[in-house]
Amino acid sequence: MTPFDYEYLRKLLKERSGLDLSADKQYLVESRLLPLARKASLPGLPELVQKLKSGAEPLTAEVVEAMTTNETFFYRDKVPFDHLKATVLPELLQARASRRSLRIWCAASSTGQEPYSIAMCLKEFGPALAGWRIEIIGTDLSQAVLEKSRAGLFSQFEVQRGLPIQLLVKHFTQVGELWQLNSDIRAMVQFKQLNLLQDFSHLGAFDVIFCRNVLIYFDQETKTNVFGRLAKRIEPDGYLMLGAAETVVGLTDAFKPYPERRGLYMPSAGTAARAVGAAMPLRAVASAAR
Ligand SMILES: C[S@@+](CC[C@H](N)C(=O)[O-])C[C@H]1O[C@@H](n2cnc3c(N)ncnc32)[C@H](O)[C@@H]1O
């Protein structure tokens, strides 16, 4: 691949998915795209680039998908899910007591482990949420990961990463060598294709947005742009959860860190109205609801 071919691919990926590749990532592009070139019966990457230049749209989408990193696992990093159970849900139980509904968006949901971990947290929350209308939406750019998510089928290796054994026994059924999430948990999550670079105002407003481990691939300008639009999709007293290596600091004033909760943010617009940490402890909320 010539430096011009690499530049063409870098620009294409930046425009299509936000992926901001540095000049030294040629090996990564080659290792991900050579199999795709072979599949398309092309001898190599120069020919693949030629084909892309001629406007082969399905191939362009395949190239963009092939360059996504889909690493994920159940209860990834643990801390966000502890925050969800100990801070976010107890506070929302009080704030939404009259409405009795919750909307949660997992933007960049990859193969589904993250939104399904959220669904299991809600299920495990017990009777406090009984009768509530719960909507969890998982979105991703890649059709391939969305298909896998919808099937809810995971390998032994995948369920061994991060998923406590008691939740495996409780919420999964063994199907041959795979494990399938039971239909009650699967039914809690809807999956849709969505590119974070494009308009997502049609999704409406959410109480909680998980947007983890995707903004790290974007440049600063793109991160700021996405943060600005995410802020418009969160209720003023809602929550944003970012990945362990991500922050809003220096990128946007639309969100502020939630005190003493790493990775958890709240819209700046709503902080005056919000009584941070005012929620009853989890056990008190659960028993009050019984
Ligand atoms: C590393 S995974 C993170 C998955 C999950 N959020 C987690 O933290 O475990 C990143 C995901 O972001 C998706 N992605 C990349 N660019 C995207 C974009 N512009 N819009 C939506 N999703 C994108 C990829 O397809 C991939 O599944």
Coordinates of C-alpha atoms and ligand atoms in Angstrom, one line a residue:
M1 CA 0.0 0.0 0.0
T2 CA 1.4 3.4 -1.0
P3 CA 1.4 6.4 1.5
F4 CA -1.3 7.8 -0.8
D5 CA -3.5 4.7 -0.4
Y6 CA -3.0 4.9 3.4
E7 CA -4.0 8.6 3.4
Y8 CA -7.1 7.8 1.4
L9 CA -8.2 5.1 3.8
R10 CA -7.4 7.3 6.9
K11 CA -9.6 10.1 5.4
L12 CA -12.4 7.7 4.5
L13 CA -12.5 6.1 7.9
K14 CA -12.4 9.5 9.7
E15 CA -15.3 10.7 7.7
R16 CA -17.4 7.5 7.9
S17 CA -16.8 6.4 11.5
G18 CA -14.8 9.1 13.3
L19 CA -11.8 6.7 13.6
D20 CA -8.8 8.9 14.0
L21 CA -5.8 6.8 12.8
S22 CA -2.3 8.1 13.4
A23 CA 0.3 8.0 10.7
D24 CA 1.9 4.8 12.1
K25 CA -1.1 2.5 12.0
Q26 CA -0.5 1.1 8.5
Y27 CA 0.1 -2.4 9.9
L28 CA -3.3 -2.3 11.6
V29 CA -5.1 -1.3 8.4
E30 CA -3.3 -4.0 6.5
S31 CA -4.1 -6.8 8.9
R32 CA -7.8 -5.8 9.0
L33 CA -8.3 -5.1 5.4
L34 CA -6.2 -7.7 3.5
P35 CA -8.7 -10.5 4.4
L36 CA -11.5 -8.3 3.1
A37 CA -9.6 -7.6 -0.2
R38 CA -9.1 -11.4 -0.6
K39 CA -12.8 -12.0 0.1
A40 CA -13.7 -9.5 -2.7
S41 CA -11.3 -11.4 -5.0
L42 CA -8.8 -8.5 -5.1
P43 CA -5.1 -9.1 -5.1
G44 CA -4.2 -6.5 -2.4
L45 CA -4.9 -3.2 -0.8
P46 CA -4.0 -0.9 -3.7
E47 CA -6.7 -2.7 -5.7
L48 CA -9.1 -2.4 -2.8
V49 CA -8.5 1.4 -2.6
Q50 CA -9.1 1.7 -6.3
K51 CA -12.4 -0.1 -5.9
L52 CA -13.4 2.2 -3.0
K53 CA -12.5 5.2 -5.1
S54 CA -14.9 4.1 -7.8
G55 CA -17.7 4.3 -5.2
A56 CA -18.4 0.7 -4.3
E57 CA -20.8 1.4 -1.4
P58 CA -21.3 -2.0 0.2
L59 CA -17.6 -2.5 0.1
T60 CA -17.0 0.9 1.8
A61 CA -19.4 -0.1 4.6
E62 CA -17.5 -3.4 5.0
V63 CA -14.2 -1.6 5.2
V64 CA -15.5 0.8 7.9
E65 CA -16.9 -2.2 9.9
A66 CA -13.7 -4.2 9.5
M67 CA -11.8 -1.3 11.1
T68 CA -14.0 -1.0 14.2
T69 CA -12.6 -2.5 17.4
N70 CA -15.4 -4.5 19.1
E71 CA -13.6 -5.5 22.3
T72 CA -16.2 -5.8 25.1
F73 CA -17.2 -8.0 27.9
F74 CA -19.9 -8.5 30.6
Y75 CA -19.7 -5.9 33.5
R76 CA -16.6 -4.4 31.9
D77 CA -14.6 -2.4 34.5
K78 CA -17.2 -3.3 37.2
V79 CA -17.2 0.2 38.6
P80 CA -19.8 1.7 36.2
F81 CA -22.2 -1.1 37.1
D82 CA -21.6 -0.5 40.9
H83 CA -22.4 3.2 40.2
L84 CA -25.5 2.2 38.3
K85 CA -26.7 0.0 41.2
A86 CA -25.6 2.2 44.1
T87 CA -26.1 5.7 42.8
V88 CA -27.9 6.1 39.5
L89 CA -30.8 3.7 40.0
P90 CA -31.6 4.7 43.6
E91 CA -31.6 8.4 42.6
L92 CA -33.8 7.7 39.6
L93 CA -36.2 5.6 41.6
Q94 CA -36.9 8.7 43.6
A95 CA -36.8 11.2 40.7
R96 CA -39.0 9.1 38.5
A97 CA -41.4 7.8 41.2
S98 CA -44.5 9.4 39.6
R99 CA -43.5 8.6 36.0
R100 CA -42.3 5.0 36.7
S101 CA -40.3 4.7 33.5
L102 CA -36.7 4.7 32.6
R103 CA -34.9 5.0 29.3
I104 CA -31.3 3.9 29.0
W105 CA -29.1 4.2 25.9
C106 CA -26.0 2.2 25.4
A107 CA -24.3 4.0 22.5
A108 CA -21.7 1.7 20.9
S109 CA -23.0 -1.5 22.4
S110 CA -20.7 -3.8 20.3
T111 CA -21.8 -7.5 20.7
G112 CA -24.3 -6.7 23.4
Q113 CA -22.5 -7.6 26.7
E114 CA -22.8 -4.0 27.9
P115 CA -26.5 -3.4 27.4
Y116 CA -27.2 -6.9 28.7
S117 CA -25.2 -6.3 31.8
I118 CA -27.3 -3.2 32.3
A119 CA -30.5 -5.3 31.8
M120 CA -29.3 -7.8 34.4
C121 CA -28.5 -5.0 36.9
L122 CA -32.0 -3.8 36.5
K123 CA -33.5 -7.3 36.8
E124 CA -31.3 -7.9 39.9
F125 CA -32.5 -4.6 41.4
G126 CA -35.6 -6.5 42.4
P127 CA -39.2 -5.5 43.2
A128 CA -38.3 -1.8 43.5
L129 CA -38.6 -1.6 39.7
A130 CA -41.6 -3.9 39.4
G131 CA -44.3 -2.4 37.1
W132 CA -41.9 0.3 35.7
R133 CA -41.6 0.7 32.0
I134 CA -38.0 0.1 31.2
E135 CA -36.4 0.8 27.8
I136 CA -32.8 -0.1 27.1
I137 CA -31.5 0.7 23.6
G138 CA -28.2 -0.7 22.3
T139 CA -26.8 1.0 19.2
D140 CA -23.7 0.4 17.1
L141 CA -22.3 1.3 13.7
S142 CA -21.6 -2.3 12.9
Q143 CA -24.4 -4.5 11.6
A144 CA -22.4 -7.6 12.3
V145 CA -22.1 -6.9 16.1
L146 CA -25.8 -6.0 16.2
E147 CA -26.8 -9.3 14.7
K148 CA -24.7 -11.2 17.3
S149 CA -26.3 -9.0 20.0
R150 CA -29.8 -9.8 19.0
A151 CA -29.1 -13.5 19.1
G152 CA -27.8 -13.2 22.6
L153 CA -25.6 -16.2 22.1
F154 CA -22.2 -16.2 23.8
S155 CA -19.2 -18.6 23.8
Q156 CA -17.8 -20.1 27.0
F157 CA -14.9 -17.7 26.7
E158 CA -17.2 -14.7 26.5
V159 CA -19.3 -15.7 29.5
Q160 CA -16.2 -16.4 31.5
R161 CA -15.1 -12.7 31.1
G162 CA -16.6 -10.6 33.8
L163 CA -19.9 -12.4 34.3
P164 CA -20.4 -13.7 37.9
I165 CA -21.2 -17.5 37.8
Q166 CA -24.4 -17.0 39.7
L167 CA -25.7 -14.7 37.0
L168 CA -24.7 -17.2 34.3
V169 CA -26.7 -19.9 36.0
K170 CA -29.6 -17.6 36.6
H171 CA -29.9 -15.8 33.3
F172 CA -28.4 -18.1 30.6
T173 CA -29.3 -21.5 29.1
Q174 CA -26.7 -23.7 27.5
V175 CA -27.2 -24.3 23.8
G176 CA -24.7 -26.8 22.6
E177 CA -21.3 -25.2 23.2
L178 CA -22.8 -21.7 23.6
W179 CA -24.8 -19.9 26.2
Q180 CA -28.0 -18.0 25.4
L181 CA -29.3 -15.2 27.5
N182 CA -32.8 -16.0 28.6
S183 CA -35.6 -14.3 26.7
D184 CA -36.7 -12.1 29.6
I185 CA -33.3 -10.3 29.6
R186 CA -33.1 -10.3 25.8
A187 CA -36.5 -8.7 25.6
M188 CA -35.4 -5.8 27.8
V189 CA -32.9 -4.6 25.1
Q190 CA -33.6 -3.3 21.6
F191 CA -30.8 -3.0 19.1
K192 CA -30.5 -0.5 16.3
Q193 CA -27.9 0.6 13.9
L194 CA -26.6 4.1 14.6
N195 CA -23.5 6.0 13.7
L196 CA -22.6 8.5 16.4
L197 CA -21.3 10.9 13.7
Q198 CA -24.9 11.2 12.4
D199 CA -27.9 12.9 13.9
F200 CA -29.5 10.9 16.7
S201 CA -32.1 13.4 17.9
H202 CA -34.9 10.9 16.8
L203 CA -34.0 8.7 19.7
G204 CA -35.6 11.1 22.2
A205 CA -34.4 11.8 25.7
F206 CA -32.7 9.3 28.1
D207 CA -32.3 9.1 31.8
V208 CA -28.9 7.3 31.4
I209 CA -26.5 7.1 28.5
F210 CA -23.6 4.7 28.5
C211 CA -21.1 5.8 25.9
R212 CA -18.0 3.8 26.8
N213 CA -14.8 3.0 24.9
V214 CA -15.8 4.5 21.6
L215 CA -14.9 8.2 21.9
I216 CA -11.3 7.1 22.5
Y217 CA -11.1 6.4 18.8
F218 CA -12.2 9.9 17.8
D219 CA -10.2 13.2 17.6
Q220 CA -10.9 16.0 20.0
E221 CA -13.2 18.0 17.7
T222 CA -15.4 14.9 17.0
K223 CA -15.5 14.1 20.8
T224 CA -16.7 17.6 21.5
N225 CA -19.3 17.4 18.8
V226 CA -20.6 14.1 20.1
F227 CA -20.7 15.3 23.7
G228 CA -22.7 18.4 22.6
R229 CA -25.3 16.2 21.0
L230 CA -25.4 13.6 23.8
A231 CA -26.1 16.5 26.2
K232 CA -29.3 17.2 24.3
R233 CA -30.4 13.6 24.6
I234 CA -30.1 13.4 28.4
E235 CA -32.7 14.5 30.8
P236 CA -31.4 17.5 32.9
D237 CA -31.2 15.2 35.9
G238 CA -29.9 12.3 33.9
Y239 CA -26.5 10.6 33.8
L240 CA -23.7 9.9 31.3
M241 CA -21.3 7.0 31.9
L242 CA -17.9 7.1 30.1
G243 CA -15.2 4.5 29.8
A244 CA -12.2 4.3 32.2
A245 CA -9.9 6.1 29.8
E246 CA -12.4 8.8 28.8
T247 CA -13.2 12.2 30.2
V248 CA -15.1 15.4 29.4
V249 CA -12.4 17.6 30.8
G250 CA -11.0 20.0 28.3
L251 CA -13.6 18.9 25.7
T252 CA -17.0 20.2 26.8
D253 CA -18.8 22.2 29.4
A254 CA -22.0 20.3 28.8
F255 CA -21.2 17.7 31.4
K256 CA -19.7 17.8 34.9
P257 CA -18.2 14.9 36.8
Y258 CA -20.5 13.4 39.4
P259 CA -18.6 13.9 42.7
E260 CA -16.6 10.8 43.8
R261 CA -18.0 8.5 41.1
R262 CA -15.3 7.8 38.6
G263 CA -16.6 7.7 35.0
L264 CA -20.0 9.1 35.9
Y265 CA -21.1 12.6 34.6
M266 CA -24.2 14.7 34.8
P267 CA -25.5 17.4 32.4
S268 CA -24.2 20.8 33.6
A269 CA -27.7 22.3 32.7
G270 CA -29.3 20.2 35.4
T271 CA -26.8 20.3 38.3
A272 CA -28.6 23.2 40.1
A273 CA -31.8 21.3 40.3
R274 CA -30.2 18.0 41.3
A275 CA -29.7 16.9 44.8
V276 CA -26.5 14.9 44.3
G277 CA -26.2 11.9 46.7
A278 CA -29.6 12.7 48.2
A279 CA -31.1 9.3 47.2
M280 CA -31.9 6.8 49.9
P281 CA -29.4 4.0 50.2
L282 CA -30.2 1.1 47.9
R283 CA -31.5 -1.2 50.6
A284 CA -33.9 1.5 51.9
V285 CA -35.2 2.1 48.4
A286 CA -35.8 -1.6 47.8
S287 CA -37.6 -2.1 51.1
A288 CA -39.6 1.1 50.7
A289 CA -40.9 -0.3 47.4
R290 CA -42.0 -3.6 48.9
Ligands
LIG1 C1 -14.5 -1.1 21.9 S1 -16.2 -1.3 21.5 C2 -16.9 -0.7 23.1 C3 -18.1 -1.6 23.4 C4 -18.7 -1.2 24.8 N1 -19.2 0.1 24.8 C5 -17.8 -1.5 25.9 O1 -17.3 -0.5 26.5 O2 -17.4 -2.6 26.2 C6 -16.4 0.1 20.5 C7 -17.7 0.0 19.6 O3 -17.9 1.2 19.0 C8 -18.5 1.0 17.7 N2 -18.3 2.3 16.9 C9 -17.1 2.7 16.4 N3 -17.4 3.9 15.7 C10 -18.7 4.2 15.9 C11 -19.5 5.2 15.4 N4 -19.1 6.2 14.7 N5 -20.8 5.2 15.8 C12 -21.3 4.2 16.5 N6 -20.6 3.1 17.0 C13 -19.3 3.1 16.6 C14 -17.7 -0.2 17.2 O4 -18.4 -0.8 16.1 C15 -17.6 -1.0 18.4 O5 -18.6 -2.0 18.5

